[in-house]
Amino acid sequence: QVQLVESGGGLVQAGGSLRLSCAASGSIFSINAMGWYRQAPGKQRELVAAVTSGASTNYADSVKGRFTISRDNAKNTVYLQMNSLKPEDTAVYYCHAHMVATVIGTGDYWGQGTQVTVSS
C-alpha cells in the first residue's frame, strides 16, 4: 500500500504565502517525479510544478517566480512554497508522484487534495 499525505493548505489574503507538504509512505522502491497539480471549480486539473529525482524542476508559466518546488528524497517528501498568492491561485491542490512500488509496480499516485483559498 502506498499513499501520499498532503498538508499546509488554508485561507490566505492576496499577497500572502503558504507552504504545502506531501509525504509518500508505504512499500516504495523508488520515486521518480513528484509534483503538484491544481484544479479550480469548473476547470481542468493543471500542472503547477514538478521535480525529478535529479532535482530538475518544471513550473507552469502562471506561477514562475512566485512558487518554488523542492524535494527531500530521504523523507520521500515534496514541498511547494507559494508566495505572492493571487485569488486566481485558489484551487484544490493535489500531490502527484510517479513511483515504483515494491508490490504494485510502476504507476502514478495522487494525494487526497488540499484546499488553497486566496481572498482579495
mmCIF file with all atom_site columns, C-alpha atoms in Angstrom:
data_model
loop_
_atom_site.group_PDB
_atom_site.id
_atom_site.type_symbol
_atom_site.label_atom_id
_atom_site.label_alt_id
_atom_site.label_comp_id
_atom_site.label_asym_id
_atom_site.label_entity_id
_atom_site.label_seq_id
_atom_site.pdbx_PDB_ins_code
_atom_site.Cartn_x
_atom_site.Cartn_y
_atom_site.Cartn_z
_atom_site.occupancy
_atom_site.B_iso_or_equiv
_atom_site.pdbx_formal_charge
_atom_site.auth_seq_id
_atom_site.auth_comp_id
_atom_site.auth_asym_id
_atom_site.auth_atom_id
_atom_site.pdbx_PDB_model_num
ATOM 1   C CA . GLN A 1 1   ? 0.000   0.000  0.000   1.00 0.00 ? 1   GLN A CA 1
ATOM 2   C CA . VAL A 1 2   ? 1.276   3.414  -0.980  1.00 0.00 ? 2   VAL A CA 1
ATOM 3   C CA . GLN A 1 3   ? -0.189  6.743  -0.007  1.00 0.00 ? 3   GLN A CA 1
ATOM 4   C CA . LEU A 1 4   ? 0.512   10.441 -0.379  1.00 0.00 ? 4   LEU A CA 1
ATOM 5   C CA . VAL A 1 5   ? -0.496  12.665 2.513   1.00 0.00 ? 5   VAL A CA 1
ATOM 6   C CA . GLU A 1 6   ? -0.723  16.407 1.960   1.00 0.00 ? 6   GLU A CA 1
ATOM 7   C CA . SER A 1 7   ? -0.777  19.252 4.433   1.00 0.00 ? 7   SER A CA 1
ATOM 8   C CA . GLY A 1 8   ? -0.477  23.013 4.530   1.00 0.00 ? 8   GLY A CA 1
ATOM 9   C CA . GLY A 1 9   ? -3.493  24.322 2.652   1.00 0.00 ? 9   GLY A CA 1
ATOM 10  C CA . GLY A 1 10  ? -5.747  27.022 4.005   1.00 0.00 ? 10  GLY A CA 1
ATOM 11  C CA . LEU A 1 11  ? -7.089  30.526 3.619   1.00 0.00 ? 11  LEU A CA 1
ATOM 12  C CA . VAL A 1 12  ? -4.749  33.433 2.973   1.00 0.00 ? 12  VAL A CA 1
ATOM 13  C CA . GLN A 1 13  ? -5.060  37.010 1.765   1.00 0.00 ? 13  GLN A CA 1
ATOM 14  C CA . ALA A 1 14  ? -3.754  38.050 -1.618  1.00 0.00 ? 14  ALA A CA 1
ATOM 15  C CA . GLY A 1 15  ? -0.020  38.673 -1.434  1.00 0.00 ? 15  GLY A CA 1
ATOM 16  C CA . GLY A 1 16  ? 0.418   36.137 1.334   1.00 0.00 ? 16  GLY A CA 1
ATOM 17  C CA . SER A 1 17  ? 2.280   32.843 1.436   1.00 0.00 ? 17  SER A CA 1
ATOM 18  C CA . LEU A 1 18  ? 1.551   29.198 2.096   1.00 0.00 ? 18  LEU A CA 1
ATOM 19  C CA . ARG A 1 19  ? 3.707   26.098 2.129   1.00 0.00 ? 19  ARG A CA 1
ATOM 20  C CA . LEU A 1 20  ? 2.333   22.745 1.062   1.00 0.00 ? 20  LEU A CA 1
ATOM 21  C CA . SER A 1 21  ? 3.910   19.445 2.028   1.00 0.00 ? 21  SER A CA 1
ATOM 22  C CA . CYS A 1 22  ? 3.326   15.950 0.702   1.00 0.00 ? 22  CYS A CA 1
ATOM 23  C CA . ALA A 1 23  ? 4.842   12.813 2.173   1.00 0.00 ? 23  ALA A CA 1
ATOM 24  C CA . ALA A 1 24  ? 4.836   9.468  0.406   1.00 0.00 ? 24  ALA A CA 1
ATOM 25  C CA . SER A 1 25  ? 4.728   6.356  2.529   1.00 0.00 ? 25  SER A CA 1
ATOM 26  C CA . GLY A 1 26  ? 4.304   2.638  2.138   1.00 0.00 ? 26  GLY A CA 1
ATOM 27  C CA . SER A 1 27  ? 6.070   -0.043 0.158   1.00 0.00 ? 27  SER A CA 1
ATOM 28  C CA . ILE A 1 28  ? 8.082   2.256  -2.094  1.00 0.00 ? 28  ILE A CA 1
ATOM 29  C CA . PHE A 1 29  ? 11.027  1.077  -4.133  1.00 0.00 ? 29  PHE A CA 1
ATOM 30  C CA . SER A 1 30  ? 11.821  4.386  -5.823  1.00 0.00 ? 30  SER A CA 1
ATOM 31  C CA . ILE A 1 31  ? 10.203  7.700  -6.674  1.00 0.00 ? 31  ILE A CA 1
ATOM 32  C CA . ASN A 1 32  ? 10.808  9.372  -9.996  1.00 0.00 ? 32  ASN A CA 1
ATOM 33  C CA . ALA A 1 33  ? 8.972   12.667 -10.398 1.00 0.00 ? 33  ALA A CA 1
ATOM 34  C CA . MET A 1 34  ? 6.935   14.366 -7.692  1.00 0.00 ? 34  MET A CA 1
ATOM 35  C CA . GLY A 1 35  ? 4.797   17.391 -8.211  1.00 0.00 ? 35  GLY A CA 1
ATOM 36  C CA . TRP A 1 36  ? 1.731   19.458 -7.573  1.00 0.00 ? 36  TRP A CA 1
ATOM 37  C CA . TYR A 1 37  ? -1.380  19.872 -9.675  1.00 0.00 ? 37  TYR A CA 1
ATOM 38  C CA . ARG A 1 38  ? -4.385  22.054 -9.001  1.00 0.00 ? 38  ARG A CA 1
ATOM 39  C CA . GLN A 1 39  ? -8.000  22.132 -10.017 1.00 0.00 ? 39  GLN A CA 1
ATOM 40  C CA . ALA A 1 40  ? -10.241 25.149 -9.691  1.00 0.00 ? 40  ALA A CA 1
ATOM 41  C CA . PRO A 1 41  ? -14.048 24.850 -9.881  1.00 0.00 ? 41  PRO A CA 1
ATOM 42  C CA . GLY A 1 42  ? -15.181 24.288 -13.450 1.00 0.00 ? 42  GLY A CA 1
ATOM 43  C CA . LYS A 1 43  ? -11.627 23.919 -14.738 1.00 0.00 ? 43  LYS A CA 1
ATOM 44  C CA . GLN A 1 44  ? -9.401  21.025 -15.661 1.00 0.00 ? 44  GLN A CA 1
ATOM 45  C CA . ARG A 1 45  ? -6.636  19.834 -13.405 1.00 0.00 ? 45  ARG A CA 1
ATOM 46  C CA . GLU A 1 46  ? -3.368  21.516 -14.369 1.00 0.00 ? 46  GLU A CA 1
ATOM 47  C CA . LEU A 1 47  ? 0.285   21.049 -13.540 1.00 0.00 ? 47  LEU A CA 1
ATOM 48  C CA . VAL A 1 48  ? 1.640   23.636 -11.133 1.00 0.00 ? 48  VAL A CA 1
ATOM 49  C CA . ALA A 1 49  ? 5.178   22.386 -10.592 1.00 0.00 ? 49  ALA A CA 1
ATOM 50  C CA . ALA A 1 50  ? 7.166   19.173 -10.710 1.00 0.00 ? 50  ALA A CA 1
ATOM 51  C CA . VAL A 1 51  ? 10.599  17.994 -9.634  1.00 0.00 ? 51  VAL A CA 1
ATOM 52  C CA . THR A 1 52  ? 12.508  14.899 -10.723 1.00 0.00 ? 52  THR A CA 1
ATOM 53  C CA . SER A 1 53  ? 14.674  12.680 -8.567  1.00 0.00 ? 53  SER A CA 1
ATOM 54  C CA . GLY A 1 54  ? 17.622  14.582 -10.016 1.00 0.00 ? 54  GLY A CA 1
ATOM 55  C CA . ALA A 1 55  ? 16.139  17.911 -8.851  1.00 0.00 ? 55  ALA A CA 1
ATOM 56  C CA . SER A 1 56  ? 15.171  19.199 -12.285 1.00 0.00 ? 56  SER A CA 1
ATOM 57  C CA . THR A 1 57  ? 12.115  21.409 -11.961 1.00 0.00 ? 57  THR A CA 1
ATOM 58  C CA . ASN A 1 58  ? 9.269   22.482 -14.186 1.00 0.00 ? 58  ASN A CA 1
ATOM 59  C CA . TYR A 1 59  ? 6.723   25.226 -13.487 1.00 0.00 ? 59  TYR A CA 1
ATOM 60  C CA . ALA A 1 60  ? 3.522   26.461 -15.010 1.00 0.00 ? 60  ALA A CA 1
ATOM 61  C CA . ASP A 1 61  ? 4.032   29.903 -16.530 1.00 0.00 ? 61  ASP A CA 1
ATOM 62  C CA . SER A 1 62  ? 1.414   31.347 -14.207 1.00 0.00 ? 62  SER A CA 1
ATOM 63  C CA . VAL A 1 63  ? 3.438   30.526 -11.083 1.00 0.00 ? 63  VAL A CA 1
ATOM 64  C CA . LYS A 1 64  ? 7.008   31.103 -12.247 1.00 0.00 ? 64  LYS A CA 1
ATOM 65  C CA . GLY A 1 65  ? 8.830   33.467 -9.935  1.00 0.00 ? 65  GLY A CA 1
ATOM 66  C CA . ARG A 1 66  ? 6.238   33.047 -7.172  1.00 0.00 ? 66  ARG A CA 1
ATOM 67  C CA . PHE A 1 67  ? 6.212   29.314 -6.366  1.00 0.00 ? 67  PHE A CA 1
ATOM 68  C CA . THR A 1 68  ? 9.161   27.094 -5.527  1.00 0.00 ? 68  THR A CA 1
ATOM 69  C CA . ILE A 1 69  ? 9.073   23.312 -5.503  1.00 0.00 ? 69  ILE A CA 1
ATOM 70  C CA . SER A 1 70  ? 11.597  21.307 -3.521  1.00 0.00 ? 70  SER A CA 1
ATOM 71  C CA . ARG A 1 71  ? 12.080  17.722 -2.505  1.00 0.00 ? 71  ARG A CA 1
ATOM 72  C CA . ASP A 1 72  ? 13.625  15.777 0.335   1.00 0.00 ? 72  ASP A CA 1
ATOM 73  C CA . ASN A 1 73  ? 14.463  12.375 -1.122  1.00 0.00 ? 73  ASN A CA 1
ATOM 74  C CA . ALA A 1 74  ? 15.420  10.930 2.263   1.00 0.00 ? 74  ALA A CA 1
ATOM 75  C CA . LYS A 1 75  ? 11.920  11.696 3.558   1.00 0.00 ? 75  LYS A CA 1
ATOM 76  C CA . ASN A 1 76  ? 10.046  10.981 0.299   1.00 0.00 ? 76  ASN A CA 1
ATOM 77  C CA . THR A 1 77  ? 8.548   14.430 0.699   1.00 0.00 ? 77  THR A CA 1
ATOM 78  C CA . VAL A 1 78  ? 7.856   17.238 -1.729  1.00 0.00 ? 78  VAL A CA 1
ATOM 79  C CA . TYR A 1 79  ? 7.155   20.851 -0.804  1.00 0.00 ? 79  TYR A CA 1
ATOM 80  C CA . LEU A 1 80  ? 5.569   23.771 -2.586  1.00 0.00 ? 80  LEU A CA 1
ATOM 81  C CA . GLN A 1 81  ? 6.387   27.226 -1.274  1.00 0.00 ? 81  GLN A CA 1
ATOM 82  C CA . MET A 1 82  ? 3.797   29.639 -2.611  1.00 0.00 ? 82  MET A CA 1
ATOM 83  C CA . ASN A 1 83  ? 4.496   33.360 -2.333  1.00 0.00 ? 83  ASN A CA 1
ATOM 84  C CA . SER A 1 84  ? 2.685   36.429 -3.651  1.00 0.00 ? 84  SER A CA 1
ATOM 85  C CA . LEU A 1 85  ? -0.519  34.446 -3.847  1.00 0.00 ? 85  LEU A CA 1
ATOM 86  C CA . LYS A 1 86  ? -3.309  35.690 -6.053  1.00 0.00 ? 86  LYS A CA 1
ATOM 87  C CA . PRO A 1 87  ? -7.049  34.977 -5.977  1.00 0.00 ? 87  PRO A CA 1
ATOM 88  C CA . GLU A 1 88  ? -6.620  33.019 -9.200  1.00 0.00 ? 88  GLU A CA 1
ATOM 89  C CA . ASP A 1 89  ? -4.415  30.564 -7.324  1.00 0.00 ? 89  ASP A CA 1
ATOM 90  C CA . THR A 1 90  ? -7.499  29.389 -5.450  1.00 0.00 ? 90  THR A CA 1
ATOM 91  C CA . ALA A 1 91  ? -7.967  25.684 -6.115  1.00 0.00 ? 91  ALA A CA 1
ATOM 92  C CA . VAL A 1 92  ? -7.661  22.212 -4.691  1.00 0.00 ? 92  VAL A CA 1
ATOM 93  C CA . TYR A 1 93  ? -4.001  21.272 -4.854  1.00 0.00 ? 93  TYR A CA 1
ATOM 94  C CA . TYR A 1 94  ? -3.109  17.628 -5.454  1.00 0.00 ? 94  TYR A CA 1
ATOM 95  C CA . CYS A 1 95  ? 0.200   15.963 -4.817  1.00 0.00 ? 95  CYS A CA 1
ATOM 96  C CA . HIS A 1 96  ? 1.382   13.573 -7.515  1.00 0.00 ? 96  HIS A CA 1
ATOM 97  C CA . ALA A 1 97  ? 4.170   11.031 -7.612  1.00 0.00 ? 97  ALA A CA 1
ATOM 98  C CA . HIS A 1 98  ? 5.376   8.707  -10.319 1.00 0.00 ? 98  HIS A CA 1
ATOM 99  C CA . MET A 1 99  ? 6.957   5.878  -8.444  1.00 0.00 ? 99  MET A CA 1
ATOM 100 C CA . VAL A 1 100 ? 7.831   2.214  -8.322  1.00 0.00 ? 100 VAL A CA 1
ATOM 101 C CA . ALA A 1 101 ? 6.042   0.427  -5.507  1.00 0.00 ? 101 ALA A CA 1
ATOM 102 C CA . THR A 1 102 ? 7.504   -2.853 -4.362  1.00 0.00 ? 102 THR A CA 1
ATOM 103 C CA . VAL A 1 103 ? 4.284   -4.820 -4.818  1.00 0.00 ? 103 VAL A CA 1
ATOM 104 C CA . ILE A 1 104 ? 2.110   -2.885 -7.263  1.00 0.00 ? 104 ILE A CA 1
ATOM 105 C CA . GLY A 1 105 ? 4.912   -1.729 -9.526  1.00 0.00 ? 105 GLY A CA 1
ATOM 106 C CA . THR A 1 106 ? 5.288   1.482  -11.511 1.00 0.00 ? 106 THR A CA 1
ATOM 107 C CA . GLY A 1 107 ? 2.440   3.960  -11.555 1.00 0.00 ? 107 GLY A CA 1
ATOM 108 C CA . ASP A 1 108 ? 1.016   7.373  -10.836 1.00 0.00 ? 108 ASP A CA 1
ATOM 109 C CA . TYR A 1 109 ? -0.188  8.107  -7.333  1.00 0.00 ? 109 TYR A CA 1
ATOM 110 C CA . TRP A 1 110 ? -2.264  11.019 -6.054  1.00 0.00 ? 110 TRP A CA 1
ATOM 111 C CA . GLY A 1 111 ? -2.926  12.640 -2.732  1.00 0.00 ? 111 GLY A CA 1
ATOM 112 C CA . GLN A 1 112 ? -6.404  13.433 -1.494  1.00 0.00 ? 112 GLN A CA 1
ATOM 113 C CA . GLY A 1 113 ? -6.100  17.140 -2.235  1.00 0.00 ? 113 GLY A CA 1
ATOM 114 C CA . THR A 1 114 ? -5.788  20.202 -0.042  1.00 0.00 ? 114 THR A CA 1
ATOM 115 C CA . GLN A 1 115 ? -7.795  23.398 -0.470  1.00 0.00 ? 115 GLN A CA 1
ATOM 116 C CA . VAL A 1 116 ? -5.987  26.678 -1.032  1.00 0.00 ? 116 VAL A CA 1
ATOM 117 C CA . THR A 1 117 ? -8.164  29.780 -0.942  1.00 0.00 ? 117 THR A CA 1
ATOM 118 C CA . VAL A 1 118 ? -6.775  33.244 -1.642  1.00 0.00 ? 118 VAL A CA 1
ATOM 119 C CA . SER A 1 119 ? -9.016  36.153 -0.746  1.00 0.00 ? 119 SER A CA 1
ATOM 120 C CA . SER A 1 120 ? -8.790  39.511 -2.490  1.00 0.00 ? 120 SER A CA 1
#
